CSV table of C-alpha atoms and ligand atoms in Angstrom, one decimal:
chain,number,residue,atom,x,y,z
A,1,MET,CA,0.0,0.0,0.0
A,2,THR,CA,1.3,3.5,-0.9
A,3,VAL,CA,1.3,5.7,2.2
A,4,SER,CA,3.7,8.6,1.8
A,5,SER,CA,5.5,10.0,4.8
A,6,SER,CA,3.7,13.3,4.4
A,7,GLY,CA,0.3,11.7,5.2
A,8,SER,CA,-0.8,12.1,1.7
A,9,ARG,CA,-3.3,9.4,0.6
A,10,VAL,CA,-4.4,7.9,-2.7
A,11,CYS,CA,-8.1,8.7,-2.8
A,12,LEU,CA,-10.8,7.6,-5.2
A,13,VAL,CA,-14.0,9.6,-5.4
A,14,THR,CA,-16.8,8.0,-7.3
A,15,GLY,CA,-19.2,10.7,-8.5
A,16,GLY,CA,-16.4,13.2,-8.2
A,17,ALA,CA,-17.8,15.4,-10.9
A,18,GLY,CA,-21.1,15.8,-9.0
A,19,PHE,CA,-22.1,18.5,-6.6
A,20,ILE,CA,-20.8,17.1,-3.3
A,21,GLY,CA,-18.1,15.1,-5.0
A,22,SER,CA,-16.5,18.1,-6.7
A,23,HIS,CA,-16.3,19.9,-3.3
A,24,LEU,CA,-14.7,16.8,-1.7
A,25,VAL,CA,-12.2,16.6,-4.5
A,26,GLU,CA,-11.3,20.2,-4.0
A,27,ARG,CA,-10.7,19.7,-0.3
A,28,LEU,CA,-8.7,16.4,-0.7
A,29,LEU,CA,-6.4,18.1,-3.2
A,30,ALA,CA,-6.0,21.1,-0.9
A,31,ASP,CA,-5.1,18.7,1.9
A,32,GLY,CA,-2.3,17.3,-0.4
A,33,HIS,CA,-3.9,14.0,-1.3
A,34,ILE,CA,-3.7,12.3,-4.7
A,35,VAL,CA,-7.2,12.1,-6.1
A,36,ARG,CA,-8.8,9.9,-8.7
A,37,VAL,CA,-12.3,10.6,-9.9
A,38,VAL,CA,-14.6,8.1,-11.5
A,39,ASP,CA,-17.8,9.6,-13.0
A,40,ASN,CA,-20.0,8.7,-15.9
A,41,HIS,CA,-21.1,12.3,-16.3
A,42,SER,CA,-24.8,11.3,-16.3
A,43,THR,CA,-25.6,14.0,-13.8
A,44,GLY,CA,-22.1,15.1,-12.8
A,45,ARG,CA,-20.7,17.9,-14.9
A,46,ARG,CA,-17.2,18.1,-16.4
A,47,GLU,CA,-17.1,21.9,-15.5
A,48,ASN,CA,-17.5,21.1,-11.8
A,49,LEU,CA,-13.8,20.2,-11.7
A,50,GLY,CA,-12.7,22.7,-14.3
A,51,HIS,CA,-11.0,24.9,-11.7
A,52,LEU,CA,-8.9,21.9,-10.5
A,53,ARG,CA,-7.9,20.4,-13.8
A,54,ASP,CA,-4.4,21.9,-13.7
A,55,ASN,CA,-3.6,20.1,-10.5
A,56,PRO,CA,-1.2,17.2,-11.3
A,57,ASN,CA,-2.6,15.2,-8.3
A,58,LEU,CA,-6.0,14.9,-9.9
A,59,SER,CA,-6.9,12.3,-12.5
A,60,GLU,CA,-10.3,11.6,-14.0
A,61,THR,CA,-11.7,8.4,-15.5
A,62,VAL,CA,-15.0,8.5,-17.3
A,63,ALA,CA,-16.6,5.2,-16.4
A,64,ASP,CA,-19.9,3.7,-15.2
A,65,ILE,CA,-19.6,2.0,-11.8
A,66,ALA,CA,-22.5,-0.3,-12.7
A,67,CYS,CA,-20.8,-1.9,-15.7
A,68,ASP,CA,-17.3,-0.8,-16.5
A,69,ASP,CA,-14.1,-2.6,-15.3
A,70,LEU,CA,-12.9,-0.8,-12.2
A,71,ALA,CA,-9.8,-2.8,-11.3
A,72,ALA,CA,-7.2,-0.4,-12.9
A,73,VAL,CA,-8.6,2.7,-11.3
A,74,PHE,CA,-8.7,1.0,-7.9
A,75,ALA,CA,-5.1,-0.2,-8.0
A,76,GLY,CA,-3.2,1.3,-5.1
A,77,VAL,CA,-6.2,3.2,-3.7
A,78,GLU,CA,-6.3,3.8,0.1
A,79,TRP,CA,-9.4,5.9,0.7
A,80,VAL,CA,-12.6,5.3,-1.2
A,81,PHE,CA,-15.4,7.9,-1.1
A,82,HIS,CA,-18.4,6.4,-2.9
A,83,LEU,CA,-20.7,9.2,-4.0
A,84,ALA,CA,-21.7,8.1,-7.5
A,85,ALA,CA,-25.5,7.6,-7.5
A,86,LEU,CA,-28.7,8.6,-9.1
A,87,ALA,CA,-30.7,11.2,-7.0
A,88,ASP,CA,-34.2,12.6,-6.9
A,89,ILE,CA,-37.6,11.3,-6.2
A,90,VAL,CA,-39.7,11.5,-9.3
A,91,PRO,CA,-37.2,9.9,-11.8
A,92,SER,CA,-36.7,7.1,-9.2
A,93,ILE,CA,-40.4,6.3,-9.3
A,94,GLN,CA,-40.3,6.3,-13.1
A,95,ASP,CA,-37.2,4.2,-13.5
A,96,PRO,CA,-36.7,2.0,-10.4
A,97,VAL,CA,-34.6,-0.5,-12.4
A,98,GLY,CA,-32.1,2.3,-13.4
A,99,TYR,CA,-31.9,3.4,-9.8
A,100,TYR,CA,-31.3,-0.1,-8.6
A,101,GLU,CA,-28.6,-0.6,-11.2
A,102,ALA,CA,-26.8,2.6,-10.3
A,103,ASN,CA,-27.3,2.7,-6.5
A,104,VAL,CA,-27.4,-0.9,-5.5
A,105,HIS,CA,-25.6,-2.9,-8.2
A,106,GLY,CA,-23.2,0.0,-8.7
A,107,THR,CA,-22.4,0.0,-5.0
A,108,LEU,CA,-21.9,-3.7,-5.0
A,109,ARG,CA,-19.3,-3.4,-7.8
A,110,VAL,CA,-17.5,-0.5,-6.0
A,111,LEU,CA,-17.4,-2.6,-2.8
A,112,GLU,CA,-16.0,-5.6,-4.6
A,113,ALA,CA,-13.3,-3.5,-6.4
A,114,ALA,CA,-12.4,-1.9,-3.0
A,115,ARG,CA,-12.2,-5.3,-1.4
A,116,ALA,CA,-10.0,-6.7,-4.2
A,117,SER,CA,-7.6,-3.8,-3.9
A,118,GLY,CA,-7.4,-3.8,-0.1
A,119,VAL,CA,-8.4,-0.2,0.6
A,120,SER,CA,-7.9,1.1,4.1
A,121,ARG,CA,-11.1,3.2,4.3
A,122,PHE,CA,-14.5,3.1,2.5
A,123,VAL,CA,-16.9,6.0,3.1
A,124,TYR,CA,-20.4,5.4,1.8
A,125,THR,CA,-22.8,8.3,1.1
A,126,ALA,CA,-26.1,7.4,2.6
A,127,SER,CA,-29.3,9.4,2.6
A,128,SER,CA,-31.5,10.6,5.4
A,129,SER,CA,-34.4,9.8,3.1
A,130,CYS,CA,-34.2,6.3,4.7
A,131,TYR,CA,-36.1,7.7,7.7
A,132,GLY,CA,-39.1,8.5,5.6
A,133,LEU,CA,-41.6,10.4,7.8
A,134,PRO,CA,-39.7,10.1,11.1
A,135,ASP,CA,-41.4,9.8,14.4
A,136,LEU,CA,-38.4,11.1,16.4
A,137,MET,CA,-37.0,14.6,16.1
A,138,PRO,CA,-34.1,15.1,16.1
A,139,THR,CA,-33.8,11.8,14.3
A,140,PRO,CA,-31.1,9.4,15.6
A,141,GLU,CA,-29.4,6.7,13.5
A,142,THR,CA,-31.4,4.1,15.3
A,143,ALA,CA,-34.7,5.5,14.1
A,144,GLU,CA,-37.1,3.2,12.1
A,145,ILE,CA,-36.1,2.8,8.5
A,146,LYS,CA,-39.1,3.7,6.2
A,147,PRO,CA,-38.1,4.5,2.6
A,148,GLN,CA,-40.9,6.1,0.8
A,149,TYR,CA,-39.7,5.8,-2.9
A,150,PRO,CA,-37.1,3.9,-4.9
A,151,TYR,CA,-34.3,6.5,-4.5
A,152,ALA,CA,-34.6,6.2,-0.7
A,153,LEU,CA,-34.8,2.4,-0.9
A,154,THR,CA,-31.9,2.0,-3.3
A,155,LYS,CA,-29.6,4.3,-1.2
A,156,TYR,CA,-30.5,2.3,1.9
A,157,LEU,CA,-29.9,-1.0,0.2
A,158,GLY,CA,-26.5,0.3,-0.9
A,159,GLU,CA,-25.8,1.1,2.8
A,160,GLN,CA,-26.8,-2.4,3.8
A,161,LEU,CA,-24.4,-3.8,1.3
A,162,ALA,CA,-21.5,-1.7,2.5
A,163,LEU,CA,-22.2,-2.7,6.1
A,164,HIS,CA,-22.4,-6.3,5.1
A,165,TRP,CA,-19.1,-6.1,3.4
A,166,ASN,CA,-17.8,-4.6,6.6
A,167,LYS,CA,-19.1,-7.5,8.7
A,168,VAL,CA,-18.2,-10.3,6.4
A,169,TYR,CA,-15.0,-9.1,4.7
A,170,ARG,CA,-13.9,-6.6,7.4
A,171,LEU,CA,-13.9,-3.8,4.8
A,172,PRO,CA,-13.4,-0.6,6.9
A,173,VAL,CA,-16.7,1.1,6.1
A,174,VAL,CA,-18.2,4.3,7.5
A,175,SER,CA,-21.7,5.3,6.3
A,176,LEU,CA,-22.7,9.0,6.4
A,177,ARG,CA,-26.4,9.7,6.2
A,178,LEU,CA,-26.6,13.2,4.7
A,179,PHE,CA,-29.4,15.6,5.4
A,180,ASN,CA,-30.4,18.2,2.7
A,181,VAL,CA,-27.0,19.2,1.4
A,182,TYR,CA,-26.7,22.6,-0.4
A,183,GLY,CA,-24.0,24.9,-1.6
A,184,PRO,CA,-22.3,26.3,-4.7
A,185,ARG,CA,-22.7,23.9,-7.7
A,186,SER,CA,-25.7,22.2,-6.1
A,187,ARG,CA,-27.1,20.0,-8.8
A,188,THR,CA,-29.2,21.4,-11.6
A,189,SER,CA,-30.0,18.5,-13.9
A,190,GLY,CA,-33.1,18.4,-16.0
A,191,THR,CA,-35.3,16.7,-13.4
A,192,TYR,CA,-37.3,18.6,-10.8
A,193,GLY,CA,-35.6,18.3,-7.5
A,194,ALA,CA,-33.6,19.9,-4.7
A,195,VAL,CA,-35.1,23.2,-3.7
A,196,PHE,CA,-32.0,25.3,-4.0
A,197,GLY,CA,-31.6,24.7,-7.7
A,198,VAL,CA,-35.3,25.5,-8.2
A,199,PHE,CA,-35.3,28.7,-6.2
A,200,LEU,CA,-32.0,30.1,-7.4
A,201,ARG,CA,-33.0,29.8,-11.0
A,202,GLN,CA,-36.4,31.4,-10.2
A,203,LYS,CA,-34.5,34.3,-8.4
A,204,LEU,CA,-32.3,34.9,-11.5
A,205,ALA,CA,-35.3,35.0,-13.7
A,206,GLY,CA,-37.2,37.4,-11.3
A,207,GLN,CA,-39.9,34.8,-11.0
A,208,PRO,CA,-41.7,33.9,-7.7
A,209,PHE,CA,-40.4,31.1,-5.6
A,210,THR,CA,-42.7,28.0,-5.8
A,211,VAL,CA,-43.2,27.4,-2.1
A,212,VAL,CA,-44.7,24.0,-1.3
A,213,GLY,CA,-47.7,24.0,1.1
A,214,ASP,CA,-47.5,27.0,3.4
A,215,GLY,CA,-43.7,26.9,3.7
A,216,THR,CA,-43.7,26.1,7.4
A,217,GLN,CA,-42.1,22.7,6.8
A,218,THR,CA,-38.5,22.6,7.9
A,219,ARG,CA,-35.4,20.9,6.6
A,220,ASP,CA,-32.0,20.3,8.1
A,221,PHE,CA,-30.1,22.3,5.4
A,222,THR,CA,-26.4,21.3,5.6
A,223,PHE,CA,-23.7,23.3,3.9
A,224,VAL,CA,-21.6,21.3,1.6
A,225,THR,CA,-18.2,22.2,3.1
A,226,ASP,CA,-19.4,20.9,6.5
A,227,VAL,CA,-20.4,17.6,4.7
A,228,VAL,CA,-17.0,17.4,3.1
A,229,SER,CA,-15.4,17.9,6.5
A,230,ALA,CA,-17.4,14.9,7.8
A,231,PHE,CA,-16.1,12.8,4.9
A,232,VAL,CA,-12.5,13.7,5.6
A,233,ALA,CA,-12.9,13.1,9.3
A,234,ALA,CA,-14.5,9.7,8.6
A,235,ALA,CA,-11.7,8.7,6.3
A,236,GLY,CA,-9.0,9.8,8.8
A,237,SER,CA,-10.7,7.9,11.7
A,238,ASP,CA,-10.4,4.3,12.7
A,239,LEU,CA,-14.1,3.7,12.9
A,240,SER,CA,-15.5,0.7,11.2
A,241,GLY,CA,-19.1,-0.4,10.6
A,242,GLU,CA,-20.4,2.9,11.8
A,243,ILE,CA,-23.5,4.8,10.6
A,244,LEU,CA,-23.4,8.5,11.3
A,245,ASN,CA,-25.9,11.3,10.6
A,246,VAL,CA,-24.5,14.5,9.1
A,247,GLY,CA,-26.7,17.5,9.7
A,248,SER,CA,-26.5,21.3,10.3
A,249,GLY,CA,-27.5,21.2,14.0
A,250,GLY,CA,-30.7,22.9,13.2
A,251,THR,CA,-33.8,22.8,11.0
A,252,TYR,CA,-35.0,25.7,8.9
A,253,SER,CA,-38.4,26.5,7.3
A,254,ILE,CA,-38.9,27.1,3.6
A,255,ASN,CA,-40.3,30.5,4.6
A,256,GLN,CA,-36.9,31.3,6.4
A,257,LEU,CA,-35.1,30.3,3.2
A,258,VAL,CA,-37.3,32.5,1.1
A,259,GLU,CA,-36.6,35.4,3.4
A,260,LEU,CA,-32.9,34.9,3.1
A,261,LEU,CA,-33.0,34.6,-0.7
A,262,GLY,CA,-35.4,37.5,-1.1
A,263,GLY,CA,-38.2,37.5,-3.6
A,264,GLN,CA,-41.9,36.9,-4.3
A,265,ILE,CA,-43.8,33.7,-3.5
A,266,THR,CA,-46.3,31.6,-5.3
A,267,TYR,CA,-47.8,28.6,-3.5
A,268,ILE,CA,-48.0,25.0,-4.9
A,269,PRO,CA,-49.7,22.0,-3.4
A,270,LYS,CA,-48.1,19.9,-0.6
A,271,ARG,CA,-46.8,16.6,-2.0
A,272,PRO,CA,-47.7,13.3,-0.5
A,273,GLY,CA,-45.0,11.4,1.5
A,274,GLU,CA,-43.0,14.5,2.3
A,275,PRO,CA,-41.9,15.0,5.9
A,276,ASP,CA,-42.9,18.2,7.7
A,277,CYS,CA,-39.5,18.3,9.3
A,278,THR,CA,-36.1,16.7,8.8
A,279,PHE,CA,-33.6,17.2,11.6
A,280,ALA,CA,-30.6,15.1,12.3
A,281,ASP,CA,-29.5,14.0,15.7
A,282,THR,CA,-25.8,14.6,15.3
A,283,ALA,CA,-24.6,13.5,18.8
A,284,ASN,CA,-22.8,10.4,17.4
A,285,ILE,CA,-20.7,12.1,14.8
A,286,ARG,CA,-19.8,14.9,17.2
A,287,ASN,CA,-18.7,12.3,19.8
A,288,LEU,CA,-17.1,9.8,17.6
A,289,LEU,CA,-15.4,12.1,15.1
A,290,GLY,CA,-15.2,15.4,17.0
A,291,TRP,CA,-17.0,16.9,14.0
A,292,SER,CA,-19.3,19.8,14.2
A,293,PRO,CA,-21.0,21.9,11.5
A,294,LYS,CA,-19.6,25.4,11.0
A,295,VAL,CA,-21.9,27.1,8.5
A,296,ASN,CA,-25.4,28.2,9.4
A,297,LEU,CA,-28.2,28.8,6.8
A,298,GLN,CA,-27.7,32.5,6.8
A,299,GLU,CA,-24.0,32.3,6.0
A,300,GLY,CA,-24.5,29.4,3.6
A,301,VAL,CA,-27.2,31.3,1.6
A,302,SER,CA,-25.0,34.3,1.4
A,303,ARG,CA,-22.1,32.2,0.1
A,304,ILE,CA,-24.3,30.5,-2.5
A,305,LEU,CA,-25.7,33.9,-3.7
A,306,GLU,CA,-22.1,35.0,-4.5
A,307,ASP,CA,-22.2,32.2,-7.1
A,308,ILE,CA,-25.7,32.6,-8.4
A,309,GLU,CA,-24.8,32.8,-12.1
A,310,TYR,CA,-24.0,29.1,-11.9
A,311,TRP,CA,-27.8,28.4,-12.0
A,312,ARG,CA,-28.4,30.5,-15.2
A,313,GLN,CA,-28.4,27.3,-17.3
A,314,ALA,CA,-30.6,25.4,-14.9
A,315,PRO,CA,-34.2,24.7,-15.8
A,316,LEU,CA,-36.7,27.4,-14.8
A,317,TRP,CA,-39.6,25.8,-13.0
A,318,THR,CA,-43.1,27.2,-12.9
A,319,PRO,CA,-46.2,26.0,-11.0
A,320,ASP,CA,-47.5,24.4,-14.2
A,321,SER,CA,-44.3,22.6,-15.2
A,322,ILE,CA,-43.9,21.4,-11.6
A,323,ALA,CA,-47.4,20.0,-11.6
A,324,GLU,CA,-46.6,18.1,-14.8
A,325,ALA,CA,-43.2,16.9,-13.6
A,326,THR,CA,-44.6,15.7,-10.2
A,327,LYS,CA,-47.7,13.8,-11.6
A,328,ASP,CA,-46.2,10.4,-10.7
A,329,TRP,CA,-45.3,11.7,-7.2
A,330,PHE,CA,-49.0,12.4,-6.6
A,331,LYS,CA,-50.1,9.2,-8.3
A,332,PHE,CA,-47.8,6.7,-6.5
A,333,LEU,CA,-47.0,8.3,-3.1
A,334,SER,CA,-50.5,9.3,-2.0
B,401,LIG,N1,-39.7,22.9,-1.8
B,401,LIG,C1,-40.5,24.0,-2.1
B,401,LIG,N2,-40.6,24.4,-3.5
B,401,LIG,C2,-40.0,23.6,-4.5
B,401,LIG,C3,-39.2,22.5,-4.1
B,401,LIG,C4,-39.1,22.1,-2.8
B,401,LIG,O1,-41.0,24.7,-1.3
B,401,LIG,O2,-40.2,24.0,-5.6
B,401,LIG,C5,-39.6,22.5,-0.4
B,401,LIG,C6,-40.1,21.1,-0.1
B,401,LIG,O3,-41.5,21.1,0.2
B,401,LIG,C7,-39.2,20.7,1.1
B,401,LIG,C8,-37.9,21.5,0.9
B,401,LIG,O4,-38.2,22.5,-0.1
B,401,LIG,O5,-39.8,21.0,2.3
B,401,LIG,C9,-36.8,20.7,0.4
B,401,LIG,O6,-37.1,20.0,-0.7
B,401,LIG,P1,-36.1,19.1,-1.5
B,401,LIG,O7,-36.8,18.5,-2.7
B,401,LIG,O8,-34.9,19.9,-1.8
B,401,LIG,O9,-35.6,18.0,-0.4
B,401,LIG,P2,-36.5,16.9,0.4
B,401,LIG,O10,-37.9,17.3,0.3
B,401,LIG,O11,-36.2,15.6,-0.3
B,401,LIG,O12,-36.0,17.0,1.8
């Protein structure tokens, strides 16, 4: 295994061209690590790594974790960060097989490649959507698992695989359950999804924000650099077989978000199967990794607004196009 005296590690980031992945790559390079990215560019964007491309410690492989041979890219890797996945609710309802392929079978193949190359750390990116409509607030890792749609289920199955590989093959796995991550470069693919991409594009166009319900529902909006710090802390730890929530330490209403972004509002119907609140219990990650979030919503929003032009190419959603795009949500989740 290649461990240099400087503490620099050979890292592999699957999904490294994506929103969270690209921030993680940036941080790992800044910390002096050697970083390999595997991404199929299905939702990740080449430009997300554009500012890092001159760094000789970064290499990129365009490959699909679900079907391409991964052995070469895994050779000599010490830390694996597995972020490659399909996200979003509606497309997962429409294409459960595609989601299973990417998020479950893809994870299996990444685990097997990691096992074969003898990595020293495997960090799995899990989703707080596994808690569904949680009964406990803040929600601890021991809460009941109630996935509401195929995205949530497939991310949970991937987590189960990773933990099983830990148990049976002693693969040193840590699973991070992320709560509503936002920040610069937050994803803007064609599908309707994460509220930041929707609202920032609406703001740029001078259109009203499409607030779901009455906007009093709250989310544990977690700034991406805090999430990245959790990944780095997990990789540097000696934890094994651990599941840890990653949240902001608070929960914020959509009305608060709208106030911080500034603009008009139009209301759209509440969607079935949506929690009124997400709020991570972060006691475990604070205790076990000494990690704590640093960026509150106010600061995070002001940082994201500095970069608002990024969302100019994102789709502009209106109440009508959202109603059309979420038809299957209402059909299957009610
Ligand atoms: N939301 C909203 N308008 C939109 C999209 C989302 O008010 O056009 C709200 C949604 O009701 C939820 C929050 O924003 O309370 C976060 O939604 P997102 O889809 O980003 O995450 P999730 O609901 O999966 O936590």
